[in-house]
Short mmCIF file of C-alpha atoms in Angstrom, two decimals:
data_model
loop_
_atom_site.label_atom_id
_atom_site.label_comp_id
_atom_site.label_asym_id
_atom_site.label_seq_id
_atom_site.Cartn_x
_atom_site.Cartn_y
_atom_site.Cartn_z
CA MET A 539 -11.61 26.05 -64.57
CA ALA A 540 -15.34 26.53 -64.12
CA GLU A 541 -16.79 24.90 -61.01
CA LEU A 542 -19.53 22.34 -61.66
CA ILE A 543 -22.02 22.00 -58.82
CA ALA A 544 -23.93 18.71 -58.54
CA ILE A 545 -27.74 18.67 -58.36
CA THR A 546 -28.64 15.70 -56.15
CA ALA A 547 -31.77 13.79 -55.21
CA PRO A 548 -32.94 14.03 -51.57
CA ALA A 549 -30.84 11.83 -49.32
CA ASP A 550 -33.42 11.35 -46.55
CA GLN A 551 -36.04 9.29 -48.37
CA GLU A 552 -37.83 6.66 -46.29
CA GLU A 553 -36.76 3.07 -46.94
CA GLY A 554 -38.79 1.42 -49.68
CA THR A 555 -39.84 4.72 -51.31
CA GLU A 556 -39.07 4.90 -55.03
CA MET A 557 -38.26 8.29 -56.55
CA VAL A 558 -38.82 9.26 -60.18
CA VAL A 559 -37.78 12.41 -62.01
CA GLY A 560 -40.88 14.45 -62.74
CA THR A 561 -40.37 17.70 -64.64
CA TRP A 562 -37.20 19.70 -65.30
CA LEU A 563 -38.19 23.35 -65.03
CA ARG A 564 -35.03 24.56 -66.81
CA GLN A 565 -33.30 23.25 -69.94
CA VAL A 566 -29.58 22.70 -70.53
CA GLY A 567 -27.93 26.02 -71.35
CA GLU A 568 -30.44 28.14 -69.44
CA SER A 569 -29.45 30.34 -66.51
CA VAL A 570 -30.57 29.40 -63.02
CA THR A 571 -30.61 31.26 -59.72
CA LEU A 572 -29.64 29.92 -56.31
CA ASN A 573 -32.64 28.30 -54.53
CA GLU A 574 -35.07 28.68 -57.45
CA PRO A 575 -37.12 25.53 -58.24
CA LEU A 576 -35.13 23.51 -60.77
CA LEU A 577 -36.94 20.18 -61.13
CA GLU A 578 -39.63 18.04 -59.52
CA ILE A 579 -39.11 14.61 -57.96
CA THR A 580 -42.15 12.34 -57.68
CA THR A 581 -42.72 9.41 -55.30
CA ASP A 582 -45.83 7.37 -54.56
CA LYS A 583 -46.43 9.78 -51.68
CA VAL A 584 -45.45 13.31 -52.63
CA THR A 585 -43.99 15.59 -55.29
CA VAL A 586 -40.93 17.54 -54.14
CA GLU A 587 -39.28 20.51 -55.81
CA ILE A 588 -35.47 20.44 -55.93
CA ALA A 589 -33.92 23.90 -55.64
CA ALA A 590 -30.86 25.04 -57.57
CA PRO A 591 -27.76 24.63 -55.34
CA ALA A 592 -26.01 27.59 -57.05
CA SER A 593 -26.51 30.38 -59.55
CA GLY A 594 -25.12 29.84 -63.03
CA ILE A 595 -25.90 27.81 -66.16
CA LEU A 596 -27.49 24.36 -66.22
CA ARG A 597 -24.82 22.36 -68.07
CA GLU A 598 -25.86 18.71 -67.63
CA VAL A 599 -29.07 16.77 -67.15
CA LEU A 600 -28.17 13.19 -66.21
CA LYS A 601 -31.67 11.92 -65.45
CA SER A 602 -34.63 12.77 -67.66
CA ALA A 603 -38.35 12.76 -66.91
CA ASP A 604 -39.87 9.48 -65.69
CA GLN A 605 -36.49 7.87 -64.92
CA PRO A 606 -36.15 6.21 -61.47
CA ILE A 607 -33.46 7.60 -59.18
CA GLN A 608 -31.79 6.72 -55.90
CA ALA A 609 -31.41 8.81 -52.75
CA GLY A 610 -28.45 11.16 -53.09
CA GLU A 611 -27.94 10.39 -56.79
CA VAL A 612 -26.50 13.16 -59.01
CA LEU A 613 -29.21 14.36 -61.40
CA GLY A 614 -27.37 17.13 -63.22
CA ARG A 615 -24.74 19.84 -62.85
CA ILE A 616 -24.65 23.64 -62.80
CA GLU A 617 -21.69 25.70 -63.94
CA ALA A 618 -21.48 28.06 -60.97
CA GLY A 619 -21.27 31.77 -61.71
CA ALA A 620 -21.59 31.37 -65.47
CA ALA A 621 -23.77 33.80 -67.41
CA PRO A 622 -25.84 33.12 -70.54
CA PRO A 623 -24.38 34.30 -73.89
CA ALA A 624 -25.00 37.95 -74.72
CA ASP A 625 -26.55 37.00 -78.06
CA PRO A 626 -29.00 34.19 -77.35
CA ALA A 627 -29.61 31.55 -79.96
CA PRO A 628 -32.55 32.31 -82.24
CA ALA A 629 -35.84 30.71 -81.43
CA ARG A 630 -36.55 27.47 -83.27
CA GLY A 631 -39.81 28.90 -84.58
CA PRO A 632 -42.47 31.52 -83.91
CA ALA A 633 -44.53 31.06 -80.81
CA SER A 634 -48.06 29.87 -81.31
CA THR A 635 -50.68 32.52 -80.68
CA SER A 636 -52.46 30.03 -78.40
CA GLU A 637 -49.45 28.96 -76.36
CA SER A 638 -46.76 31.23 -74.89
CA ALA A 639 -43.10 30.26 -75.03
CA ALA A 640 -42.91 30.46 -71.24
CA ALA A 641 -45.74 28.00 -70.82
CA ALA A 642 -44.30 25.62 -73.41
CA ALA A 643 -40.91 25.64 -71.71
CA GLU A 644 -42.43 24.31 -68.51
CA LEU A 645 -44.15 21.32 -70.11
CA SER A 646 -42.60 17.96 -69.32
CA PRO A 647 -41.73 15.65 -72.24
CA ALA A 648 -44.58 13.31 -71.26
CA VAL A 649 -47.07 16.20 -71.30
CA ARG A 650 -45.75 17.38 -74.67
CA ARG A 651 -46.15 13.88 -76.14
CA LEU A 652 -49.73 13.55 -74.89
CA LEU A 653 -50.70 17.01 -76.14
CA ALA A 654 -49.24 16.25 -79.57
CA GLU A 655 -50.88 12.83 -79.71
CA HIS A 656 -54.34 14.33 -79.19
CA GLY A 657 -53.88 17.57 -81.13
CA LEU A 658 -54.13 19.81 -78.05
CA VAL A 659 -52.42 23.04 -77.08
CA ALA A 660 -51.49 23.95 -73.53
CA THR A 661 -53.90 26.88 -73.18
CA GLN A 662 -56.87 24.53 -73.60
CA ILE A 663 -56.05 23.03 -70.21
CA SER A 664 -55.98 24.49 -66.70
CA GLY A 665 -52.79 23.58 -64.83
CA THR A 666 -52.91 22.36 -61.23
CA GLY A 667 -49.16 22.02 -60.75
CA ARG A 668 -47.03 24.46 -58.85
CA GLY A 669 -47.21 27.91 -60.39
CA GLY A 670 -50.06 26.78 -62.64
CA ARG A 671 -47.91 24.30 -64.59
CA ILE A 672 -49.77 21.67 -66.58
CA THR A 673 -49.22 18.15 -65.30
CA LEU A 674 -49.76 14.83 -66.99
CA GLN A 675 -52.82 14.30 -64.77
CA ASP A 676 -54.29 17.62 -65.99
CA VAL A 677 -54.08 16.42 -69.61
CA GLU A 678 -55.54 13.03 -68.68
CA ALA A 679 -58.44 14.69 -66.85
CA HIS A 680 -59.09 16.94 -69.86
CA LEU A 681 -59.15 13.93 -72.19
CA ALA A 682 -61.45 12.01 -69.86
CA SER A 683 -63.93 14.90 -69.91
CA ARG A 684 -64.23 14.69 -73.68
CA THR A 685 -66.33 12.26 -75.63
CA GLY A 686 -63.35 10.00 -76.36
CA THR A 687 -63.35 10.72 -80.11
CA PRO A 688 -59.98 11.52 -81.74
CA GLY A 689 -58.91 15.17 -81.81
CA PRO A 690 -59.09 17.08 -85.11
CA SER A 691 -55.39 16.64 -85.83
CA THR A 692 -55.22 13.01 -84.78
CA PRO A 693 -55.31 10.69 -87.80
CA ALA A 694 -57.95 8.01 -87.67
CA LYS A 695 -56.58 4.51 -87.20
CA ALA A 696 -57.92 1.59 -89.16
CA ALA A 697 -59.39 -1.08 -86.91
CA ALA A 698 -60.70 -4.54 -87.51
CA PRO A 699 -64.50 -4.72 -87.40
CA SER A 700 -64.36 -6.71 -84.16
CA ALA A 701 -61.93 -4.34 -82.39
CA TYR A 702 -63.20 -2.36 -79.40
CA PRO A 703 -62.55 1.41 -79.42
CA SER A 704 -59.89 2.27 -76.85
CA ARG A 705 -57.08 4.64 -76.03
CA LYS A 706 -53.95 4.46 -73.89
CA VAL A 707 -53.21 6.99 -71.17
CA PRO A 708 -49.58 6.96 -69.99
CA HIS A 709 -49.04 6.11 -66.33
CA SER A 710 -47.90 8.91 -64.07
CA GLY A 711 -44.81 8.40 -61.93
CA MET A 712 -47.03 8.29 -58.83
CA ARG A 713 -49.28 5.59 -60.32
CA ARG A 714 -46.29 3.44 -61.27
CA SER A 715 -44.86 3.79 -57.76
CA ILE A 716 -48.19 2.90 -56.16
CA ALA A 717 -48.47 -0.18 -58.39
CA GLN A 718 -44.98 -1.31 -57.46
CA HIS A 719 -45.53 -0.85 -53.73
CA MET A 720 -48.92 -2.56 -53.71
CA THR A 721 -47.55 -5.55 -55.62
CA GLN A 722 -44.52 -5.75 -53.35
CA SER A 723 -46.68 -5.57 -50.21
CA VAL A 724 -48.97 -8.47 -51.11
CA ALA A 725 -45.98 -10.50 -52.26
CA VAL A 726 -44.10 -10.00 -48.99
CA ALA A 727 -46.85 -9.98 -46.35
CA PRO A 728 -49.64 -12.55 -46.01
CA HIS A 729 -52.75 -10.36 -45.68
CA VAL A 730 -55.63 -11.36 -43.41
CA THR A 731 -58.67 -9.15 -42.66
CA ALA A 732 -60.97 -9.11 -39.62
CA VAL A 733 -64.34 -7.31 -39.78
CA PHE A 734 -66.24 -5.70 -36.87
CA GLU A 735 -69.23 -3.38 -36.69
CA ALA A 736 -69.29 -0.11 -34.74
CA ASP A 737 -72.16 2.03 -33.46
CA LEU A 738 -71.23 5.67 -34.01
CA SER A 739 -74.06 7.13 -31.92
CA ALA A 740 -71.80 8.38 -29.12
CA ILE A 741 -69.31 10.22 -31.33
CA ALA A 742 -72.13 11.56 -33.53
CA ALA A 743 -73.75 13.12 -30.45
CA HIS A 744 -70.43 14.50 -29.20
CA ARG A 745 -69.62 15.95 -32.61
CA GLU A 746 -73.02 17.60 -32.91
CA ALA A 747 -72.55 19.20 -29.49
CA HIS A 748 -69.04 20.53 -30.18
CA ARG A 749 -68.83 21.09 -33.92
CA ALA A 750 -69.89 24.76 -33.83
CA GLY A 751 -67.31 25.57 -31.16
CA TYR A 752 -64.54 23.98 -33.19
CA GLU A 753 -65.64 25.77 -36.36
CA ALA A 754 -65.55 29.10 -34.53
CA ASP A 755 -61.83 28.44 -34.09
CA GLY A 756 -61.42 27.48 -37.74
CA ILE A 757 -61.22 23.73 -37.03
CA LYS A 758 -63.36 21.19 -38.85
CA LEU A 759 -64.38 18.39 -36.48
CA THR A 760 -64.62 15.28 -38.64
CA TYR A 761 -65.39 11.68 -37.75
CA THR A 762 -61.85 10.81 -38.80
CA ALA A 763 -60.49 12.75 -35.82
CA TYR A 764 -62.43 10.41 -33.50
CA PHE A 765 -61.18 7.41 -35.48
CA VAL A 766 -57.58 8.53 -34.92
CA ARG A 767 -58.14 8.85 -31.17
CA ALA A 768 -59.70 5.36 -31.02
CA THR A 769 -56.79 4.01 -33.06
CA VAL A 770 -54.27 5.35 -30.54
CA ALA A 771 -56.12 3.54 -27.76
CA ALA A 772 -56.20 0.31 -29.75
CA LEU A 773 -52.50 0.53 -30.65
CA GLN A 774 -51.61 1.00 -27.01
CA ALA A 775 -53.73 -2.06 -26.14
CA VAL A 776 -52.19 -4.18 -28.91
CA PRO A 777 -48.66 -2.79 -29.49
CA GLU A 778 -47.84 -5.50 -32.05
CA ALA A 779 -50.10 -3.62 -34.49
CA ASN A 780 -47.70 -0.69 -34.21
CA SER A 781 -44.62 -2.57 -35.33
CA ARG A 782 -42.32 -3.63 -38.12
CA TRP A 783 -41.27 -7.14 -39.10
CA HIS A 784 -37.57 -8.01 -39.28
CA ASP A 785 -36.33 -11.51 -39.97
CA GLU A 786 -34.58 -11.64 -36.59
CA ALA A 787 -37.04 -9.69 -34.42
CA LEU A 788 -40.21 -7.60 -34.22
CA GLU A 789 -39.57 -3.87 -33.87
CA LEU A 790 -42.22 -2.24 -31.63
CA PHE A 791 -42.65 1.55 -31.87
CA ASP A 792 -43.29 3.78 -28.88
CA ASP A 793 -44.85 6.56 -30.97
CA CYS A 794 -48.14 6.18 -32.82
CA ASN A 795 -47.33 7.77 -36.19
CA ILE A 796 -50.63 7.36 -38.01
CA GLY A 797 -50.92 7.82 -41.77
CA ILE A 798 -54.26 8.93 -43.19
CA ALA A 799 -54.98 7.75 -46.73
CA THR A 800 -55.98 10.85 -48.71
CA ALA A 801 -57.30 10.78 -52.27
CA LEU A 802 -55.80 13.40 -54.60
CA PRO A 803 -57.93 15.40 -57.07
CA GLN A 804 -55.69 14.39 -59.97
CA GLY A 805 -55.76 10.71 -58.98
CA GLY A 806 -53.72 8.54 -56.69
CA LEU A 807 -53.40 8.39 -52.92
CA ILE A 808 -51.07 9.95 -50.41
CA LEU A 809 -50.49 9.12 -46.73
CA PRO A 810 -49.80 12.25 -44.68
CA VAL A 811 -48.68 11.19 -41.20
CA ILE A 812 -49.89 12.47 -37.82
CA HIS A 813 -46.66 12.01 -35.89
CA ARG A 814 -46.79 11.13 -32.16
CA ALA A 815 -50.58 11.01 -32.23
CA GLN A 816 -50.58 9.64 -28.67
CA THR A 817 -49.59 13.11 -27.41
CA LEU A 818 -52.64 14.86 -28.93
CA ASP A 819 -56.18 15.36 -27.71
CA LEU A 820 -59.26 15.46 -29.97
CA ARG A 821 -58.95 19.17 -30.75
CA ALA A 822 -55.26 18.97 -31.64
CA THR A 823 -55.92 15.85 -33.70
CA ALA A 824 -58.70 17.56 -35.68
CA GLU A 825 -56.50 20.60 -36.29
CA ARG A 826 -53.50 18.54 -37.41
CA LEU A 827 -55.68 16.34 -39.61
CA GLN A 828 -57.26 19.34 -41.32
CA ASP A 829 -53.90 20.95 -42.01
CA LEU A 830 -52.29 17.80 -43.41
CA THR A 831 -55.14 16.70 -45.65
CA GLN A 832 -55.70 20.20 -47.08
CA ARG A 833 -52.04 20.59 -47.97
CA ALA A 834 -51.86 17.02 -49.29
CA ARG A 835 -54.54 17.79 -51.88
CA VAL A 836 -52.61 20.77 -53.26
CA GLY A 837 -49.19 19.10 -53.21
CA ALA A 838 -47.80 21.26 -50.40
CA LEU A 839 -46.53 18.58 -47.99
CA SER A 840 -42.87 18.29 -47.06
CA PRO A 841 -41.16 14.88 -47.39
CA ASN A 842 -41.06 14.46 -43.60
CA GLU A 843 -44.85 14.76 -43.42
CA VAL A 844 -45.33 11.57 -45.45
CA GLN A 845 -42.52 9.55 -43.85
CA HIS A 846 -42.01 7.37 -40.78
CA GLY A 847 -45.61 6.21 -40.46
CA THR A 848 -46.07 3.17 -38.20
CA PHE A 849 -49.78 2.49 -38.84
CA SER A 850 -52.36 3.64 -41.39
CA ILE A 851 -56.08 4.38 -41.66
CA SER A 852 -58.15 4.20 -44.84
CA ASN A 853 -61.48 5.97 -44.30
CA HIS A 854 -62.80 4.60 -47.59
CA GLY A 855 -66.41 5.03 -46.48
CA VAL A 856 -66.28 8.73 -47.40
CA SER A 857 -66.51 7.65 -51.05
CA GLY A 858 -69.39 5.25 -50.41
CA SER A 859 -68.00 1.76 -49.82
CA LEU A 860 -69.29 -0.34 -46.94
CA ILE A 861 -66.40 -2.80 -46.73
CA ALA A 862 -63.03 -2.93 -48.49
CA ALA A 863 -60.89 -5.97 -47.84
CA PRO A 864 -58.10 -6.56 -47.87
CA ILE A 865 -56.76 -3.02 -47.86
CA VAL A 866 -53.12 -3.37 -48.87
CA ILE A 867 -50.70 -2.64 -46.03
CA PRO A 868 -48.18 0.15 -46.68
CA GLN A 869 -44.83 -1.56 -46.20
CA PRO A 870 -43.04 -1.88 -43.87
CA GLN A 871 -46.03 -1.38 -41.54
CA SER A 872 -47.84 -4.36 -40.03
CA ALA A 873 -51.53 -3.41 -40.25
CA ILE A 874 -54.03 -0.96 -41.73
CA LEU A 875 -57.47 0.03 -40.46
CA GLY A 876 -60.37 0.39 -42.89
CA ILE A 877 -63.55 2.31 -42.02
CA GLY A 878 -66.66 1.96 -44.15
CA LYS A 879 -69.57 4.23 -44.90
CA LEU A 880 -71.70 5.50 -42.02
CA GLU A 881 -75.15 4.08 -42.61
CA ARG A 882 -78.26 4.20 -40.46
CA ARG A 883 -79.35 0.58 -39.97
CA PRO A 884 -81.75 -1.28 -37.69
CA VAL A 885 -79.91 -3.09 -34.89
CA VAL A 886 -81.06 -5.16 -31.95
CA ARG A 887 -80.37 -3.73 -28.47
CA MET A 888 -81.18 -5.04 -25.02
CA ARG A 889 -83.35 -2.81 -22.85
CA GLY A 890 -83.42 -4.60 -19.55
CA GLU A 891 -84.46 -8.12 -20.42
CA LYS A 892 -86.23 -7.09 -23.58
CA GLU A 893 -84.83 -7.01 -27.12
CA VAL A 894 -85.71 -3.90 -29.10
CA VAL A 895 -84.91 -2.84 -32.64
CA GLU A 896 -83.39 0.62 -32.99
CA VAL A 897 -82.05 2.57 -35.94
CA ARG A 898 -78.42 3.54 -35.28
CA PRO A 899 -75.56 5.14 -37.27
CA MET A 900 -73.40 2.10 -37.96
CA CYS A 901 -70.26 1.31 -39.93
CA TYR A 902 -68.12 -1.71 -40.67
CA VAL A 903 -64.51 -1.49 -39.58
CA THR A 904 -61.75 -3.80 -40.79
CA LEU A 905 -58.22 -4.50 -39.70
CA THR A 906 -55.95 -6.00 -42.34
CA ILE A 907 -52.87 -7.52 -40.74
CA ASP A 908 -49.53 -8.94 -41.79
CA HIS A 909 -50.05 -12.50 -40.57
CA ARG A 910 -46.32 -12.85 -39.94
CA VAL A 911 -46.71 -10.25 -37.19
CA LEU A 912 -50.22 -10.64 -35.80
CA ASP A 913 -52.67 -13.48 -35.37
CA GLY A 914 -56.45 -13.40 -35.49
CA PHE A 915 -56.94 -13.00 -31.74
CA GLN A 916 -54.70 -9.92 -31.72
CA ALA A 917 -56.59 -8.41 -34.64
CA ASN A 918 -59.85 -9.03 -32.81
CA ALA A 919 -58.42 -7.56 -29.59
CA PHE A 920 -57.43 -4.42 -31.50
CA LEU A 921 -60.88 -4.01 -33.05
CA THR A 922 -62.61 -4.76 -29.74
CA ARG A 923 -60.68 -1.95 -28.05
CA TRP A 924 -61.29 0.37 -31.01
CA VAL A 925 -65.06 -0.22 -30.94
CA GLU A 926 -65.15 0.22 -27.15
CA GLU A 927 -63.47 3.61 -27.49
CA ILE A 928 -65.88 4.76 -30.21
CA GLU A 929 -69.06 3.46 -28.58
CA GLY A 930 -68.08 4.67 -25.10
CA TRP A 931 -67.04 8.18 -26.15
CA GLY A 932 -67.77 10.97 -23.72
#
């Protein structure tokens, strides 16, 4: 009797992370090779390729694209050692001159539906997925770049004179997961936000003095690296911010595992984690930060690199906002730091007994807390220590 080998979902997913089947890269009846990429699993944090556990023929697909799955769940089965038939079944039709059969075989059902709906072919779109595969986000981005008028093969739809022109873009698995987690977080945790202001003059001067030396070693010295170092100091001063709520007790973490919210080119956010940040200096922090964020944007992070975060930072100011509040806390963490846009503003400073107005590089910084875990005075103590570290740098 032929041996059927189970294809299973990762068993080490972090609690609270929902997994969804992304794209099957092989169809039932096709041959597969041990350790070749077989399908993609998508979470709100990362896309992971699942490798074939054996060589043979893909016999069963138990979970199709966009279906939610559980850790360790069986997704399909391979008949180990089996070979494809000597006389393959005839093709269902001639390949389009504008789309190769190989490219078409790698399109997910959701991508196929969206292409058909708008009268597109795959070669009109550049793929950003692994191996150049076209993702749902690639099609959405292509559609958004157009004028919004129906494609040539899309039949016009009658509309009432008062109707507004519109179109529907299917949600990606990542967007659905983000929506679920954000809704769950605000439902579970009472969010409260404290706002402070920080003078970035000291770290700006330090960065200007050391940036060239870092770059000579291939390291980009960003403001975020300083923010991570100040966050470690603040977490050590207020350990309740580095914790997790349980009904019977508060779990305090010894390690500062700091997630950095990173926007993805195709949309959505991911939180790569700097593990044990308290053991790093500024240089090591900048190097780790650069590596994680670069690989996050091209989908090259491992599951462990987006798991086990104990605190998060959203440096939303890089996209222009001054204040964002509340920033939703990634569960099951207890707080998230928000850092607004650096802006040169006039501020009052004491020079001896005299007040003077000076123009300084300033930013607003917020701490959104789970009010079950922290109170206002603890949030203020955290931000006080954070600002002291930033303004006293060097």
